[in-house]
Coordinates of C-alpha atoms and ligand atoms in Angstrom, one line a residue:
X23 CA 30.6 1.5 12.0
X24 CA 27.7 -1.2 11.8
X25 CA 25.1 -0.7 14.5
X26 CA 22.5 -3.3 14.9
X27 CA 19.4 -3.5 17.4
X28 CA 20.4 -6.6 20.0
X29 CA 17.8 -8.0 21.7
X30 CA 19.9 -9.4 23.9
X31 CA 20.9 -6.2 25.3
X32 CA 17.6 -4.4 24.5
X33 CA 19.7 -1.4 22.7
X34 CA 21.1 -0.2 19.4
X35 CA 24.8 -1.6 19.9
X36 CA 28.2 -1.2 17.3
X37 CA 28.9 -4.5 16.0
X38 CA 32.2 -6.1 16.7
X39 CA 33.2 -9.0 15.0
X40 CA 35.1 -11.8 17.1
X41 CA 37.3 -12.0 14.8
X42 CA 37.8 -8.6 13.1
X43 CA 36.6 -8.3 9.7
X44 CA 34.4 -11.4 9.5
X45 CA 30.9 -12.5 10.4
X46 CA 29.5 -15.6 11.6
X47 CA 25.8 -15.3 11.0
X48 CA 23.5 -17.8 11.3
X49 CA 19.6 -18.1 10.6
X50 CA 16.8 -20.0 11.8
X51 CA 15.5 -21.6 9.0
X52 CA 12.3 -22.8 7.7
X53 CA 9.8 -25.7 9.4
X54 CA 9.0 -27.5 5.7
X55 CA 6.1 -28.9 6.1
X56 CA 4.1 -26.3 4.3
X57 CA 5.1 -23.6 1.9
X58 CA 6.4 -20.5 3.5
X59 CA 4.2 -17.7 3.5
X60 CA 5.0 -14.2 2.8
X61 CA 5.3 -13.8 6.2
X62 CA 8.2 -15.9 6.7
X63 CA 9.8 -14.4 3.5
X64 CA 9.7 -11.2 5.2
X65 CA 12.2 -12.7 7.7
X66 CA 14.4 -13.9 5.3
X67 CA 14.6 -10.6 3.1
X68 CA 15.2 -9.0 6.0
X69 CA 17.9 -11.0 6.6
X70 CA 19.6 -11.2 3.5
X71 CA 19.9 -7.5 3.8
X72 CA 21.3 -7.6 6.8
X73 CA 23.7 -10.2 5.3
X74 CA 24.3 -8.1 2.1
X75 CA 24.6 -4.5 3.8
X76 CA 27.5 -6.4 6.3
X77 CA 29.1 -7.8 3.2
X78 CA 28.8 -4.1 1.4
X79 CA 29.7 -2.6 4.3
X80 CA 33.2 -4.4 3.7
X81 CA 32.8 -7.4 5.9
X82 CA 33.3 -10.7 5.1
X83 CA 30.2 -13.3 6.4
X84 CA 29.6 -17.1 6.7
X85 CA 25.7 -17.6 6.8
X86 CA 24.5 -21.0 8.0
X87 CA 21.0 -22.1 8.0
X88 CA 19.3 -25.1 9.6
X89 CA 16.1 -26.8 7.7
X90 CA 13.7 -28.1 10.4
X91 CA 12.9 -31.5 9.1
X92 CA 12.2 -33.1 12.6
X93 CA 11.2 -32.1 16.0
X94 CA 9.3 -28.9 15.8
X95 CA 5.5 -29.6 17.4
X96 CA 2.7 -28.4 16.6
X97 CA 3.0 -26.1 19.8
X98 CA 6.4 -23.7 20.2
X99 CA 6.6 -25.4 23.4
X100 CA 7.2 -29.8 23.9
X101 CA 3.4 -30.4 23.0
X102 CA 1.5 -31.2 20.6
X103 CA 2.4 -33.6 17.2
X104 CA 5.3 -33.1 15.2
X105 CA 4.5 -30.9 12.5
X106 CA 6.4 -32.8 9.7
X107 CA 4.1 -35.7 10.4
X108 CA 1.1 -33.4 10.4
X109 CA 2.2 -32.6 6.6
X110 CA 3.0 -36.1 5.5
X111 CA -0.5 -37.3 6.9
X112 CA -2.1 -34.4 5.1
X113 CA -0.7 -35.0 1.5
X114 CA -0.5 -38.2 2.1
X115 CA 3.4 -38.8 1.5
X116 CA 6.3 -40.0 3.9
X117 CA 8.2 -37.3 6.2
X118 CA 11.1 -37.0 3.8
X119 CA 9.2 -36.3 0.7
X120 CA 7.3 -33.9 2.7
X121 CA 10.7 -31.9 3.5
X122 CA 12.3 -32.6 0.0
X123 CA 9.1 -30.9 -1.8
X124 CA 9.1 -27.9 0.6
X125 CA 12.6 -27.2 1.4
X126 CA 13.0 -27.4 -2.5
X127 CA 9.8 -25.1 -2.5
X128 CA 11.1 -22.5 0.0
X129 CA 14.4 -22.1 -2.4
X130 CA 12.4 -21.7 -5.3
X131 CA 10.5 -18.7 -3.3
X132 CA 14.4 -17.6 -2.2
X133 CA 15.1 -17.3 -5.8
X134 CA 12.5 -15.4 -6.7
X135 CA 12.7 -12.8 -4.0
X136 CA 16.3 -12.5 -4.7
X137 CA 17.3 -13.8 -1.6
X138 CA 20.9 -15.4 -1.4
X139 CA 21.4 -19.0 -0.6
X140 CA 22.9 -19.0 2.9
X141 CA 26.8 -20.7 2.7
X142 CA 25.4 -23.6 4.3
X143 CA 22.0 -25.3 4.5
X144 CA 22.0 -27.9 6.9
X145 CA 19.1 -30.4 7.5
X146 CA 18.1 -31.3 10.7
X147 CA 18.1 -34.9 10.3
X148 CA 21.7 -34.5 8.9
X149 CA 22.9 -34.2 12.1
X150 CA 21.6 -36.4 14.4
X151 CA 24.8 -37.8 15.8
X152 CA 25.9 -34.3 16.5
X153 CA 22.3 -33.7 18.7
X154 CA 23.3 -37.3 21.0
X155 CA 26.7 -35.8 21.8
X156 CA 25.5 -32.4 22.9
X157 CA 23.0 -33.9 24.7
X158 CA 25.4 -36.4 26.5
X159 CA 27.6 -33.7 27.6
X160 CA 24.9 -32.0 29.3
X161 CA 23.7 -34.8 31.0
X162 CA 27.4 -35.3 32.5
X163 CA 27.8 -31.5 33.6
X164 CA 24.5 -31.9 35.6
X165 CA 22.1 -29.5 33.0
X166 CA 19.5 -32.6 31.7
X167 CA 18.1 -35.0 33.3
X168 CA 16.2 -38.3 32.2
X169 CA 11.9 -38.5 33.4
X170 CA 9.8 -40.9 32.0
X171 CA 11.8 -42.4 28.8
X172 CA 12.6 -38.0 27.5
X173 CA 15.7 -35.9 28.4
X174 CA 15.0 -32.3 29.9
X175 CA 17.0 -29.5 30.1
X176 CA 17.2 -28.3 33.9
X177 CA 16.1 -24.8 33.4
X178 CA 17.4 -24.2 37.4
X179 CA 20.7 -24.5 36.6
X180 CA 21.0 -21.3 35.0
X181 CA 20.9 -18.3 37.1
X182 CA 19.2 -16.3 34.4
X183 CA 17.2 -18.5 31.7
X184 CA 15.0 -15.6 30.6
X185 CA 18.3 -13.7 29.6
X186 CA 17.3 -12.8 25.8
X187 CA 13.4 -12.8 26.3
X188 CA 12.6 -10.8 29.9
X189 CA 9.9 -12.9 30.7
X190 CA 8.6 -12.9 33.5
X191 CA 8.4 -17.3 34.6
X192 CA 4.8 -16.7 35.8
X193 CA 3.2 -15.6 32.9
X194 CA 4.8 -18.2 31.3
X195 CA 3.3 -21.1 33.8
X196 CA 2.3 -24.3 31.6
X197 CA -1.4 -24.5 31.0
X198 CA -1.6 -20.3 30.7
X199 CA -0.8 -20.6 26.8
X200 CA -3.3 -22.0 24.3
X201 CA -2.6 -26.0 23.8
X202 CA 0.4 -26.6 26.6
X203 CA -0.4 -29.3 28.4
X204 CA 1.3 -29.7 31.6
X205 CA 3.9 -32.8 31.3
X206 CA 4.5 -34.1 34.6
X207 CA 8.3 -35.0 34.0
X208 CA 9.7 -31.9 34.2
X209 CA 11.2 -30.5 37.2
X210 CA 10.5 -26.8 36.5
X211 CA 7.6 -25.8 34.1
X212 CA 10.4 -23.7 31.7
X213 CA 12.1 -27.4 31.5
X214 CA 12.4 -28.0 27.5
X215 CA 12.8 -31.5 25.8
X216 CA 15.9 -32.6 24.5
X217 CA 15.4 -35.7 22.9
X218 CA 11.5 -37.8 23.2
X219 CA 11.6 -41.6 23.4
X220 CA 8.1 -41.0 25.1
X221 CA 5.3 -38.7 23.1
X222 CA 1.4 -38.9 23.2
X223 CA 2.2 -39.5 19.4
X224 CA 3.7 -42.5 19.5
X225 CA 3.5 -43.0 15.1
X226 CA 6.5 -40.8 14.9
X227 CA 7.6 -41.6 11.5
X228 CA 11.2 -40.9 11.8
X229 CA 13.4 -41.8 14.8
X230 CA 16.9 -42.9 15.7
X231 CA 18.6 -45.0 18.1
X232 CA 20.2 -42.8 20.7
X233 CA 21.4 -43.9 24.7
X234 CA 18.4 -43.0 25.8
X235 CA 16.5 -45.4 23.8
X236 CA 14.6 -44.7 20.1
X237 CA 13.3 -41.6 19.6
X238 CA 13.7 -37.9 18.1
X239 CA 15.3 -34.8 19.0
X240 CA 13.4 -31.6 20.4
X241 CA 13.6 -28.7 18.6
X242 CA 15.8 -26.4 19.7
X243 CA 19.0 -28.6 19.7
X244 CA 19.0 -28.5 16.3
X245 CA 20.1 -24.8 15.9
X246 CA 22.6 -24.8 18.9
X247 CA 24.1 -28.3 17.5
X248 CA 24.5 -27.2 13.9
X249 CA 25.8 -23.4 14.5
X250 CA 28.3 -24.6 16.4
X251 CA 29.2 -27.6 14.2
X252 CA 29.8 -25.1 11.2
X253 CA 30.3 -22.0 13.1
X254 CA 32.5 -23.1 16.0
X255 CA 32.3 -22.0 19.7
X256 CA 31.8 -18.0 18.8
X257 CA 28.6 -17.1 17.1
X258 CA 28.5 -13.0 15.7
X259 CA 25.2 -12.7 14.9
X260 CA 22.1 -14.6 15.5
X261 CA 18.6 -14.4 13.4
X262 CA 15.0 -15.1 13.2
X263 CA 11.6 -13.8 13.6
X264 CA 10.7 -12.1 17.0
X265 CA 7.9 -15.6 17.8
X266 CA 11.4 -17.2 17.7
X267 CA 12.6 -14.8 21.0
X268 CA 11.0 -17.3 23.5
X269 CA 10.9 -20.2 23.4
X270 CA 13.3 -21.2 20.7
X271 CA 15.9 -18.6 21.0
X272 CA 16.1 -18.5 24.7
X273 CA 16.1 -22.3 24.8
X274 CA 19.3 -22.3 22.3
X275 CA 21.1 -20.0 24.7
X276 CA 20.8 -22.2 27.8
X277 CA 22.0 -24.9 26.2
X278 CA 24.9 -23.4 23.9
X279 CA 26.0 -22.1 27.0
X280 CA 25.6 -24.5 29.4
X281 CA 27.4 -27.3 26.6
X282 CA 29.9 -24.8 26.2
X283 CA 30.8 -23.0 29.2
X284 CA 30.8 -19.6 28.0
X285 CA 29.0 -16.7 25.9
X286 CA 28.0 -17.9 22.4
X287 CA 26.6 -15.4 20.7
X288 CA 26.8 -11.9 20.7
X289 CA 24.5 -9.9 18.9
X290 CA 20.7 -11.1 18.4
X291 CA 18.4 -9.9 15.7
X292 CA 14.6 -10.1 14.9
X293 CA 12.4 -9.4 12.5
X294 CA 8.9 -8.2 13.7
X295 CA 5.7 -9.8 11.9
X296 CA 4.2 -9.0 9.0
X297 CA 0.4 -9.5 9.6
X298 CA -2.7 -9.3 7.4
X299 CA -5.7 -7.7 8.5
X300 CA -7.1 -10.6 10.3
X301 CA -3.7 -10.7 12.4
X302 CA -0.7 -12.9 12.5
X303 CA 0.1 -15.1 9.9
X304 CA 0.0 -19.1 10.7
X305 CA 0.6 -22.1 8.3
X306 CA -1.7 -23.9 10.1
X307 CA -4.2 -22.1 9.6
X308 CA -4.4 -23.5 5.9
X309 CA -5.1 -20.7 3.3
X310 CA -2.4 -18.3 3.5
X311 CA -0.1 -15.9 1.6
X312 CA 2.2 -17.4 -0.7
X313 CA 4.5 -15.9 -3.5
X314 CA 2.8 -18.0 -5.6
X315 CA -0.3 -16.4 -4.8
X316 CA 1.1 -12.8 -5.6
X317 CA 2.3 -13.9 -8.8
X318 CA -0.9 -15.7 -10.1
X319 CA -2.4 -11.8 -8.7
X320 CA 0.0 -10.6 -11.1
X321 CA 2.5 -9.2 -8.9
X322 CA 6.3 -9.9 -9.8
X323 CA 7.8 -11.7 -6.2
X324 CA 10.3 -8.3 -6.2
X325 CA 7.5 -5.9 -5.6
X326 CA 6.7 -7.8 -2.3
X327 CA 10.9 -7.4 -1.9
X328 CA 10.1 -4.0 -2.1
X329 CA 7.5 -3.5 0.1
X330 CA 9.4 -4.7 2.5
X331 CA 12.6 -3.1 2.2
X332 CA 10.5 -0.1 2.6
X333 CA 9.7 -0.3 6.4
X334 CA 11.7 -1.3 9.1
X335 CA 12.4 -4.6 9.8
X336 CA 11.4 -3.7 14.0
X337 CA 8.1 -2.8 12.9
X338 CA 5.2 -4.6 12.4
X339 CA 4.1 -4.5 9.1
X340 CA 0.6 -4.8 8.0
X341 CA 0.0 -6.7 4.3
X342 CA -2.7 -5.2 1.9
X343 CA -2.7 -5.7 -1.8
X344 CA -3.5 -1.8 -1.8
X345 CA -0.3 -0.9 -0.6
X346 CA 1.1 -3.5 -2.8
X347 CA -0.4 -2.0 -6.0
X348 CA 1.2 1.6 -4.8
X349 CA 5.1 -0.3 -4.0
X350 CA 4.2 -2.4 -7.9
X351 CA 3.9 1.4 -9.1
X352 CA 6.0 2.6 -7.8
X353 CA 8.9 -0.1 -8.7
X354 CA 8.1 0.4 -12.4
X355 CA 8.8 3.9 -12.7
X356 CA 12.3 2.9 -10.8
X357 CA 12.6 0.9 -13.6
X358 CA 11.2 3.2 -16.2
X359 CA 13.9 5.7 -15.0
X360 CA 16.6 3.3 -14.7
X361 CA 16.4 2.3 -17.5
X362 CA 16.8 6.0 -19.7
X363 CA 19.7 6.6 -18.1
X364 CA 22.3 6.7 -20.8
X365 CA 25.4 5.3 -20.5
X366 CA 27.8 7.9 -21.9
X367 CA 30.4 10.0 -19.7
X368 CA 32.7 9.6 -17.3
X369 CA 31.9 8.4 -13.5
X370 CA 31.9 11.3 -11.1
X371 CA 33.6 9.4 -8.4
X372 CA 32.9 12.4 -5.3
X373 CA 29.7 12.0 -6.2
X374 CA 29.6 8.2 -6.4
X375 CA 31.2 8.1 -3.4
X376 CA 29.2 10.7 -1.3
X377 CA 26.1 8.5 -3.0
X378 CA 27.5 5.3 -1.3
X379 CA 28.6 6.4 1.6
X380 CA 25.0 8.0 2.8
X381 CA 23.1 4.6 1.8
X382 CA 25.4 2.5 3.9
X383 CA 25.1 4.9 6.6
X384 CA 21.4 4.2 6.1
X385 CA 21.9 0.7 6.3
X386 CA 24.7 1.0 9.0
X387 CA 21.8 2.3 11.0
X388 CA 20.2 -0.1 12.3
X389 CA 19.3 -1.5 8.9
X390 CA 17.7 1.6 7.9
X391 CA 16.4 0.1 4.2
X392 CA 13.1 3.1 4.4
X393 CA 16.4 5.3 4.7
X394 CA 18.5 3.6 2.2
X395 CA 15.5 3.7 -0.5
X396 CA 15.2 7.6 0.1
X397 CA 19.2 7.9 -0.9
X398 CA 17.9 6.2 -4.2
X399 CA 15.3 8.5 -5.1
X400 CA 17.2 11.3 -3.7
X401 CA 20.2 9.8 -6.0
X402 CA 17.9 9.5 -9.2
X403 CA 16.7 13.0 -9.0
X404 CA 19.9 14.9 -8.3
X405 CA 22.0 16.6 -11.4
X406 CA 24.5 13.7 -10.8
X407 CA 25.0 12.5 -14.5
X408 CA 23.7 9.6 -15.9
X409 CA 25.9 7.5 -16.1
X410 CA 27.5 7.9 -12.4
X411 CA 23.2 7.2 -11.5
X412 CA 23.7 3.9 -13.3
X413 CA 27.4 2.5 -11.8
X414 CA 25.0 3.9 -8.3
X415 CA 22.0 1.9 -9.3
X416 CA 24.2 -1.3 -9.5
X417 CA 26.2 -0.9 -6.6
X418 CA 22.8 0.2 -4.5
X419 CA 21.1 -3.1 -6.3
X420 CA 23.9 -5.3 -4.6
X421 CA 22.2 -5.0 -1.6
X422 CA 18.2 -4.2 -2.5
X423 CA 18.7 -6.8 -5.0
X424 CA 15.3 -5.6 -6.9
X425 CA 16.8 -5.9 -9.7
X426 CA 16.6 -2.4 -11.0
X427 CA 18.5 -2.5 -14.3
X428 CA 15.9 -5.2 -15.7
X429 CA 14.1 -3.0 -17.6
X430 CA 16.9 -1.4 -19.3
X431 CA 18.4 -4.7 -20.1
X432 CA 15.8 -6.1 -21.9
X433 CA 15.4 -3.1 -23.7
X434 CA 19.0 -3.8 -24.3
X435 CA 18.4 -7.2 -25.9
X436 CA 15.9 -5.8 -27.8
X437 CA 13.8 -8.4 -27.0
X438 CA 10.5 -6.3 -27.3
X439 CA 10.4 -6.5 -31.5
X440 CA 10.5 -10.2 -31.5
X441 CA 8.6 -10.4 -27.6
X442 CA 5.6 -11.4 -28.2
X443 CA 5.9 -14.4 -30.7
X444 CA 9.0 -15.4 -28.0
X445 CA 6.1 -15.8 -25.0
X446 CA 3.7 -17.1 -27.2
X447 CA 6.3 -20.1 -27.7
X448 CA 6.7 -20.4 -24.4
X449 CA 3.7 -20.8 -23.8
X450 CA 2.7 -23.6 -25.8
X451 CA 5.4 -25.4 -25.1
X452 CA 4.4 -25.3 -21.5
X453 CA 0.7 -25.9 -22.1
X454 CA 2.3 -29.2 -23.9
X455 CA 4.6 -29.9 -20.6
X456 CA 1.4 -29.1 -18.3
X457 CA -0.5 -31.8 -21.2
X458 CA 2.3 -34.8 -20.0
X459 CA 1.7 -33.8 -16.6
X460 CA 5.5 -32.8 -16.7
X461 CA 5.1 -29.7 -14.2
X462 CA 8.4 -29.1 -13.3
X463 CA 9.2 -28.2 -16.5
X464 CA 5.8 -26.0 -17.0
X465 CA 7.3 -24.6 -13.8
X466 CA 10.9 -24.0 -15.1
X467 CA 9.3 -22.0 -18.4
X468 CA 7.1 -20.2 -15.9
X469 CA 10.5 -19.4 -13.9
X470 CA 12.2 -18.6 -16.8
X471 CA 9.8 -16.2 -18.6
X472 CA 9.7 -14.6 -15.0
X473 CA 13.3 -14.0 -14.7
X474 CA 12.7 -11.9 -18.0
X475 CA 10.0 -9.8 -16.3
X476 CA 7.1 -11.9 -17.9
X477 CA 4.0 -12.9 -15.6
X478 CA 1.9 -15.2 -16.6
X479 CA -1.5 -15.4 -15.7
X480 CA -3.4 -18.9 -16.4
X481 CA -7.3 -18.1 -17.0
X482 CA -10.3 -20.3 -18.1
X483 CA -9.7 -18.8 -21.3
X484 CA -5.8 -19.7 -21.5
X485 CA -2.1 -18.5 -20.5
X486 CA -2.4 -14.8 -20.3
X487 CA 1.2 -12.4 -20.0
X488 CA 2.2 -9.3 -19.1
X489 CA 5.2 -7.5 -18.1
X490 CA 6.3 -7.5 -14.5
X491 CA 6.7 -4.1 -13.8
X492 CA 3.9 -2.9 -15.2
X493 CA 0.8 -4.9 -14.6
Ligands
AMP8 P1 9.0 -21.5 10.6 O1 9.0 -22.1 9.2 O2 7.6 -21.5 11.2 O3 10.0 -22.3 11.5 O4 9.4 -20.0 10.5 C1 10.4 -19.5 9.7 C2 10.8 -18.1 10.1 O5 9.7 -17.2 9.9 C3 11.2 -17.9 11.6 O6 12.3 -17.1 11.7 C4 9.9 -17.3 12.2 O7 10.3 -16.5 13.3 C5 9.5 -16.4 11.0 N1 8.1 -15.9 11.0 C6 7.0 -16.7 11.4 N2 5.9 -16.0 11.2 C7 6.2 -14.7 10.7 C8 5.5 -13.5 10.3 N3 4.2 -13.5 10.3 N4 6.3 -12.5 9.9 C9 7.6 -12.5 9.9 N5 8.3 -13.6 10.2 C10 7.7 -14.7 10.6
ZN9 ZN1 16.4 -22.1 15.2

């Protein structure tokens, strides 16, 4: 049986489906305004093994995520500028082109880091129409309220709003956190926005006629409106990062709820930061980690995969590029080994099966991927023989997705007689794409000699390579 940590219930709990067999999972996804840092991406591998261990595990899941393309300010709370305006203003560009280069962005990071695309990716600004309704209805059952040209949500309807985050309302008092200005038009300082007509930032590029006049949605509806548009009434599991716990998550319940009339989701999970020595991670803050970054350091995107499947995802996790050169290390000799295993013999199917069944306990365990990563090693150094370590190594890789056979395969294609004059090709005929300013496809060859386990580096002396897993 599955057991997950619920924050909702504060303890390790055996996931029950509502309808038996199947998963509906859905995922906060990213604000694309800026490129998602590594930070982020930690979330979202997390994640995707959660979504892949459910899926090995035998279960069968629909993953929905939202794209944030409208409504989320600068502060977590209803102040502050719309970050997708803050972006277009600092490149420069309109709203939409701002989303369309870093939603495109964040799936090129996805694809790098192995991480699945979720069944549906649905844009905020898709689904307007959908926001309006669910607002409407909860104006009519008496949970928002009109002040000042915005809809509120009425936070003293609900008997417990702080059901998911514990907190206690006076800490949370408007004016105690860091830029939350008091606004006057609520009725109770946990009030959230629905929908603005009304914002200090009145140059709000994109708005939208609604009842309540033209304007944009808050935040939060988006993820209530669009798991339950694809999703239904009945939501299995919920994700996101634990800065999304209040207000974001707890906001989502009180109105799923209250628009509904009875529990949504059961089972809430969270991913705990990864910091840098300097502490927590921002976007805003301008010069932070990308994947990019690790690769033009020379790291291949799945050794940062790696150093995170090799903690849990409740703990904080603390970024260095020394522990990173340990996990780069330490994924090449995985490789290395991998990829002597010889393919001859028969499967030994007890002890494929004992093999299997101890990683998905591991993963069955509250996601226990340190855990799972020990069954590998412990796997790879047993007298199981060789070729019941490979069929392992595949069916293990279906959820670590680190890809663990590359090695071996290019050795396969025997690409390394003919490797260098092949990258050396490449090469030029990306310094002639980079020459007609054509960078998408400079970045396609990049991508491409990348999927083959080929880094490049670019230097004032020129394109530089080297193999992914060992440099
Ligand atoms: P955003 O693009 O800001 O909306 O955030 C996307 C996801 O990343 C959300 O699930 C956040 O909770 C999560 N997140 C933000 N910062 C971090 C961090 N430092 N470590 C892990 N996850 C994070
Ligand atoms: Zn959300």
């Amino acid at each position: 049986m599955f057991s997950i940590y619920n924050t909702l219930t504060r303890k390790n709990e055996q996931l029950i489906s509502n309808v038996q067999g199947k998963i509906n999972m859905y995922t906060c996804g990213p604000t694309v305004y800026h490129y998602a840092h590594i930070g982020n991406l930690r979330s979202y591998i997390m994640e995707d093994v959660l979504e892949k261990s459910l899926r090995y595990s035998g279960m069968d899941v629909k993953r929905v995520m939202n794209i944030t393309d409208v409504g989320h300010l600068s502060s977590d709370a209803d102040t502050g500028e719309d970050k997708m305006l803050k972006g277009a203003k600092r490149e420069k560009k309109t709203v939409m082109e701002i989303a369309q280069f870093y939603t495109d962005a964040f799936f090129n990071d996805c694809k790098k880091l192995n991480i699945k695309r979720p069944d549906v990716v649905e844009p905020a600004t898709n689904c307007i129409q959908e926001f309006i309704e669910m607002i409407e209805t909860l104006i009519n059952k008496g949970y928002a309220y009109e002040a000042g040209g915005n809809i509120y949500f009425d936070t003293s309807k609900l008997e417990n709003y702080y059901v998911l985050s514990n907190q206690k309302e006076k800490e949370l008092l408007v004016g105690v956190r860091e830029d939350v200005d008091a606004d006057e038009n609520k009725r109770n300082s946990s009030d959230f926005v629905l929908w603005f007509t009304k914002s200090k930032f009145d140059e709000q590029e994109l708005k939208w006629d609604s009842p309540w006049g033209i304007g944009y949605p808050g935040w939060h509806i988006e993820c209530s409106a669009i798991g339950i548009k694809h999703l239904g009434e009945y939501m299995d599991i919920h994700c996101g990062g634990v800065d999304n716990i209040f207000p974001h998550h707890t906001n989502e319940i009180a109105q799923s709820e209250s628009f509904l009339g009875h529990k949504w989701c059961n089972y809430w999970f969270h991913v705990q930061h990864l910091n840098d020595k300097s502490g927590k991670m921002s976007k805003s803050k301008g010069d932070f980690l990308t994947v990019s970054l690790l690769e033009e350091k020379g790291y291949n995107p799945l050794v940062y995969r790696f150093f995170c499947l090799q903690s849990h995802y409740r703990k904080p996790l603390e970024f260095s590029y020394e522990v990173m050169d340990n996990v780069k290390t330490a994924y090449g000799k995985i490789l290395k080994k991998v990829s002597e295993l010889s393919e001859e013999g028969e499967i030994d199917s007890t002890e494929y099966n004992n093999y299997r069944q101890k990683f998905l306990e591991a993963l069955e365990n509250d996601l226990n991927t340190s855990m799972a990563v020990t069954v590998v090693y412990d796997m790879l150094k047993s007298n199981v023989n060789d070729r019941t370590k490979l069929e392992l190594i595949k069916s293990f890789d279906e959820v670590l997705s680190l890809n663990l056979t590359s090695l071996r395969e290019r050795e396969d294609e025997n690409i390394d007689n003919d490797l260098k004059s092949y990258v050396d090709e490449m090469i030029a005929k990306r310094a002639e794409a980079k020459k007609a300013k054509d960078f998408s496809a400079a970045d396609k060859i990049r991508e491409e000699l990348l999927s083959k386990g080929i880094v490049l580096k670019d230097t004032r002396e020129g394109t530089v390579w080297s193999l992914a897993d060992n440099v």
